[in-house]
Amino acid sequence: MTHRLVVGAAIVQSGFLLAARRTTPPETAGRWEFPGGKVEPGETATAALLREVAEELGCRVVIDRWLDGAQPIGTSYLLHVAVCSIAVGSPRPGDDHDQLRWLAPDDLDGLDWLEPDRPFLPALRPLLLGSRT
């Protein structure tokens, strides 16, 4: 079975990671995730991530690198996450999120993350600590 690709943005700024709280669908509402979305047919993962961040957060990012690995979302989707930095604008919640929060490394485990996002957190913690100097 072929999985449809979903991309997430791990936006890092000054040693903090941006988390977004979902509003829909009901089974994920109130839980936290990396903003992003589905890659459309004929679209690259990079183009999809840049488009999704612009649509969901109203800002533009630069992709620094893709994290290793991928996580299944149900049986049809596969999540890839990229480390990003803000290029233009300030993130604001859009239709899919009701709250954004900048997290310090010690705050990462305190949120109710969606399961596919959780395995990427250990790789992000050292990046956050390294950029706090």
XYZ file of N, CA and C in Angstrom:
399
model
N 0.836 -1.184 0.000
C 0.000 0.000 0.000
C 0.884 1.252 0.000
N 0.529 2.218 -0.795
C 1.257 3.473 -0.854
C 0.660 4.446 0.146
N 1.529 5.045 0.930
C 1.094 6.043 1.894
C 1.153 7.429 1.266
N 0.204 8.261 1.617
C 0.234 9.657 1.197
C 1.120 10.420 2.182
N 1.958 11.291 1.654
C 2.918 12.009 2.478
C 2.276 13.214 3.159
N 2.591 13.372 4.452
C 2.201 14.530 5.244
C 3.495 15.147 5.758
N 3.574 16.477 5.725
C 4.779 17.172 6.175
C 4.456 18.045 7.382
N 5.424 18.103 8.298
C 5.283 18.934 9.491
C 6.481 19.852 9.623
N 6.242 21.050 10.167
C 7.302 22.042 10.342
C 7.668 22.154 11.810
N 8.905 21.785 12.139
C 9.447 22.004 13.478
C 10.152 23.358 13.413
N 9.405 24.417 13.722
C 9.925 25.783 13.599
C 10.689 26.127 14.871
N 11.976 26.414 14.696
C 12.867 26.701 15.817
C 13.320 28.153 15.722
N 13.248 28.838 16.867
C 13.693 30.227 16.925
C 14.266 30.512 18.303
N 15.512 30.919 18.343
C 16.173 31.324 19.598
C 16.052 30.277 20.696
N 16.176 29.002 20.328
C 16.132 27.934 21.318
C 14.739 27.499 21.726
N 13.714 27.932 20.995
C 12.336 27.548 21.286
C 11.722 26.874 20.061
N 10.792 25.958 20.309
C 10.089 25.213 19.262
C 8.632 25.636 19.252
N 8.084 25.883 18.065
C 6.687 26.274 17.933
C 5.788 25.040 17.886
N 4.799 25.016 18.758
C 3.779 23.964 18.751
C 2.430 24.613 18.467
N 1.566 23.884 17.769
C 0.251 24.395 17.390
C -0.835 23.448 17.928
N -1.885 24.029 18.534
C -2.970 23.210 19.089
C -4.117 23.125 18.087
N -4.481 21.893 17.746
C -5.513 21.621 16.735
C -6.906 21.997 17.223
N -7.738 22.398 16.267
C -9.150 22.639 16.554
C -10.040 21.584 15.904
N -9.549 20.957 14.839
C -10.320 19.938 14.125
C -9.365 18.862 13.633
N -9.848 17.685 13.305
C -11.175 17.138 13.576
C -11.365 16.882 15.073
N -12.587 16.550 15.485
C -12.880 16.413 16.913
C -11.950 15.461 17.669
N -11.491 14.390 17.009
C -10.637 13.408 17.711
C -9.230 13.945 17.993
N -8.827 15.034 17.326
C -7.508 15.611 17.595
C -7.596 17.011 18.210
N -8.774 17.562 18.330
C -8.940 18.917 18.865
C -8.357 19.002 20.275
N -7.619 20.076 20.531
C -7.015 20.295 21.835
C -5.652 19.654 22.014
N -5.203 18.908 21.013
C -3.885 18.264 21.085
C -2.906 19.052 20.230
N -1.629 18.847 20.479
C -0.572 19.658 19.881
C 0.145 18.919 18.758
N 0.662 19.702 17.803
C 1.334 19.131 16.640
C 2.322 20.127 16.053
N 3.104 19.613 15.092
C 3.885 20.481 14.225
C 2.936 20.937 13.121
N 2.866 22.237 12.825
C 1.988 22.663 11.733
C 2.451 22.060 10.413
N 1.527 21.861 9.512
C 1.845 21.287 8.210
C 0.602 20.678 7.598
N 0.807 19.743 6.685
C -0.348 19.118 6.041
C 0.058 18.168 4.939
N -0.940 17.792 4.164
C -0.745 16.788 3.117
C -0.030 17.368 1.903
N 0.815 16.536 1.314
C 1.466 16.867 0.051
C 0.474 16.557 -1.062
N 0.205 17.557 -1.885
C -0.744 17.382 -2.982
C -0.092 16.646 -4.151
N -0.877 15.962 -4.990
C -0.311 15.277 -6.155
C 0.504 16.245 -7.021
N 1.705 15.827 -7.400
C 2.575 16.644 -8.231
C 3.373 17.692 -7.464
N 3.188 17.760 -6.158
C 3.869 18.744 -5.315
C 5.025 18.065 -4.587
N 6.139 18.762 -4.406
C 7.237 18.211 -3.618
C 6.945 18.410 -2.135
N 7.630 17.644 -1.300
C 7.474 17.797 0.148
C 7.855 19.211 0.584
N 8.921 19.733 0.014
C 9.367 21.082 0.354
C 8.317 22.122 -0.017
N 7.802 22.054 -1.231
C 6.775 23.010 -1.668
C 5.529 22.908 -0.795
N 5.144 21.688 -0.449
C 3.964 21.488 0.392
C 4.160 22.111 1.766
N 5.344 21.912 2.349
C 5.590 22.454 3.684
C 5.556 23.982 3.656
N 6.190 24.587 2.681
C 6.182 26.046 2.578
C 4.759 26.570 2.383
N 3.971 25.896 1.554
C 2.584 26.293 1.311
C 1.743 26.146 2.574
N 1.861 25.002 3.240
C 1.052 24.740 4.428
C 1.355 25.735 5.552
N 2.625 26.042 5.768
C 2.976 27.008 6.819
C 2.403 28.380 6.486
N 2.516 28.784 5.224
C 1.952 30.076 4.821
C 0.438 30.098 5.035
N -0.254 29.008 4.667
C -1.709 28.943 4.824
C -2.120 28.887 6.290
N -1.440 28.048 7.085
C -1.864 27.818 8.467
C -1.391 28.888 9.437
N -0.207 29.441 9.198
C 0.398 30.354 10.180
C 0.593 31.777 9.663
N 0.432 31.997 8.360
C 0.559 33.332 7.806
C 1.974 33.870 7.792
N 2.966 32.988 7.757
C 4.364 33.424 7.690
C 5.102 32.528 6.707
N 6.335 32.916 6.401
C 7.162 32.097 5.514
C 8.334 31.556 6.297
N 8.707 30.329 5.980
C 9.835 29.691 6.654
C 10.878 29.257 5.634
N 12.061 28.991 6.156
C 13.147 28.382 5.390
C 13.380 27.007 6.014
N 13.487 25.998 5.170
C 13.749 24.644 5.661
C 15.253 24.476 5.842
N 15.645 24.172 7.081
C 17.062 23.952 7.380
C 17.475 22.524 7.029
N 16.642 21.549 7.425
C 16.908 20.154 7.063
C 15.708 19.305 7.462
N 15.603 18.150 6.826
C 14.563 17.179 7.166
C 15.097 16.253 8.249
N 14.283 15.974 9.245
C 14.671 15.026 10.290
C 14.629 13.610 9.730
N 15.449 12.733 10.291
C 15.455 11.337 9.868
C 14.152 10.666 10.279
N 13.750 9.716 9.478
C 12.606 8.878 9.814
C 11.280 9.463 9.371
N 10.262 8.627 9.506
C 8.890 8.995 9.181
C 7.979 8.225 10.129
N 6.831 8.784 10.397
C 5.884 8.144 11.311
C 4.544 7.958 10.626
N 3.937 6.785 10.794
C 2.617 6.575 10.204
C 1.552 7.394 10.924
N 0.603 7.857 10.141
C -0.604 8.481 10.674
C -1.740 7.601 10.175
N -2.283 6.805 11.074
C -3.284 5.830 10.655
C -2.666 4.828 9.691
N -3.454 4.406 8.723
C -2.961 3.423 7.755
C -2.694 4.032 6.383
N -3.034 5.316 6.193
C -2.947 5.914 4.863
C -1.876 6.972 4.698
N -1.330 7.489 5.800
C -0.433 8.636 5.716
C 0.897 8.355 6.397
N 1.918 9.109 5.988
C 3.250 9.007 6.559
C 3.770 10.419 6.800
N 4.166 10.716 8.053
C 4.614 12.050 8.441
C 6.133 12.188 8.359
N 6.586 13.222 7.645
C 7.986 13.641 7.613
C 8.038 15.043 8.214
N 9.079 15.327 9.008
C 9.184 16.618 9.691
C 10.491 17.303 9.302
N 10.398 18.600 9.053
C 11.564 19.412 8.714
C 11.812 20.449 9.799
N 13.082 20.683 10.088
C 13.469 21.771 10.980
C 13.479 23.045 10.135
N 12.772 24.062 10.612
C 12.602 25.300 9.860
C 12.919 26.509 10.725
N 13.185 27.620 10.059
C 13.307 28.892 10.757
C 12.414 29.905 10.035
N 11.970 30.905 10.764
C 11.077 31.908 10.188
C 11.881 32.844 9.296
N 11.379 33.058 8.081
C 12.027 33.953 7.132
C 11.316 35.310 7.098
N 9.981 35.275 7.064
C 9.191 36.498 6.961
C 7.922 36.346 7.780
N 7.614 37.361 8.582
C 6.363 37.390 9.317
C 6.459 36.760 10.693
N 5.321 36.756 11.371
C 5.195 36.139 12.692
C 4.070 35.135 12.644
N 4.293 33.921 13.160
C 3.232 32.910 13.122
C 2.021 33.355 13.936
N 0.843 33.054 13.401
C -0.411 33.294 14.109
C -1.329 32.107 13.838
N -2.193 31.766 14.797
C -3.092 30.631 14.558
C -4.074 30.945 13.428
N -4.311 29.951 12.600
C -5.285 30.088 11.521
C -6.512 29.252 11.821
N -7.148 28.723 10.767
C -8.382 27.964 10.929
C -8.186 26.622 11.621
N -7.009 26.007 11.469
C -6.782 24.660 11.999
C -6.283 24.629 13.436
N -5.882 25.794 13.951
C -5.287 25.854 15.297
C -5.894 27.019 16.076
N -6.057 26.837 17.386
C -6.581 27.926 18.205
C -5.514 28.545 19.095
N -4.337 27.911 19.146
C -3.276 28.431 19.999
C -1.924 27.990 19.463
N -0.949 28.884 19.577
C 0.446 28.562 19.278
C 1.230 28.781 20.560
N 2.266 27.975 20.756
C 3.088 28.127 21.954
C 4.547 27.871 21.595
N 5.429 28.769 22.062
C 6.869 28.571 21.911
C 7.355 27.796 23.118
N 7.987 26.664 22.882
C 8.399 25.758 23.951
C 9.911 25.730 24.128
N 10.330 25.842 25.383
C 11.733 25.621 25.734
C 11.975 24.112 25.769
N 13.236 23.666 25.729
C 13.513 22.224 25.730
C 12.824 21.473 26.877
N 12.769 22.053 28.056
C 12.151 21.382 29.205
C 10.631 21.334 29.121
N 10.034 22.091 28.199
C 8.578 22.130 28.065
C 8.030 21.094 27.081
N 8.905 20.457 26.316
C 8.448 19.593 25.224
C 7.555 18.455 25.699
N 7.879 17.871 26.845
C 7.116 16.713 27.311
C 5.849 17.104 28.057
N 5.616 18.388 28.253
C 4.463 18.828 29.025
C 3.183 19.002 28.232
N 3.240 18.811 26.916
C 2.046 18.976 26.089
C 1.506 17.618 25.644
N 0.233 17.605 25.323
C -0.418 16.403 24.798
C -0.247 16.389 23.274
N 0.917 15.919 22.828
C 1.246 15.859 21.401
C 0.460 14.743 20.724
N 0.154 14.939 19.447
C -0.387 13.849 18.636
C 0.687 12.772 18.520
N 0.278 11.516 18.529
C 1.227 10.400 18.556
C 2.271 10.443 17.437
N 1.897 10.754 16.172
C 2.928 10.737 15.126
C 4.018 11.797 15.325
N 3.725 12.867 16.051
C 4.703 13.942 16.254
C 5.713 13.602 17.361
N 5.288 12.820 18.347
C 6.121 12.542 19.523
C 7.507 11.981 19.215
N 7.658 11.020 18.287
C 8.984 10.437 18.047
C 10.027 11.437 17.525
N 9.601 12.594 17.040
C 10.552 13.585 16.530
C 11.101 14.487 17.637
N 10.453 14.505 18.791
C 10.859 15.413 19.871
C 12.290 15.160 20.371
N 12.724 13.906 20.567
C 14.100 13.699 21.049
C 15.163 14.292 20.123
N 14.940 14.283 18.816
C 15.915 14.850 17.880
C 15.933 16.374 17.936
N 14.827 16.967 18.388
C 14.748 18.430 18.430
C 15.336 19.023 19.700
N 15.272 18.284 20.795
C 15.759 18.818 22.085
C 17.208 19.329 22.002
N 18.170 18.544 21.448
C 19.543 19.059 21.366
C 19.671 20.285 20.453
N 18.844 20.370 19.425
C 18.873 21.552 18.552
C 18.466 22.800 19.336
N 17.447 22.642 20.187
C 16.986 23.767 20.987
C 18.047 24.169 22.004
N 18.641 23.197 22.639
C 19.678 23.491 23.642
C 20.885 24.146 22.991
N 21.253 23.703 21.802
C 22.400 24.258 21.109
C 22.194 25.676 20.637
N 20.935 26.055 20.396
C 20.688 27.421 19.892
C 20.381 28.396 21.023
N 20.510 27.944 22.265
C 20.231 28.833 23.408
C 21.496 29.501 23.931
N 22.603 29.268 23.288
C 23.857 29.850 23.794
C 24.017 31.287 23.361
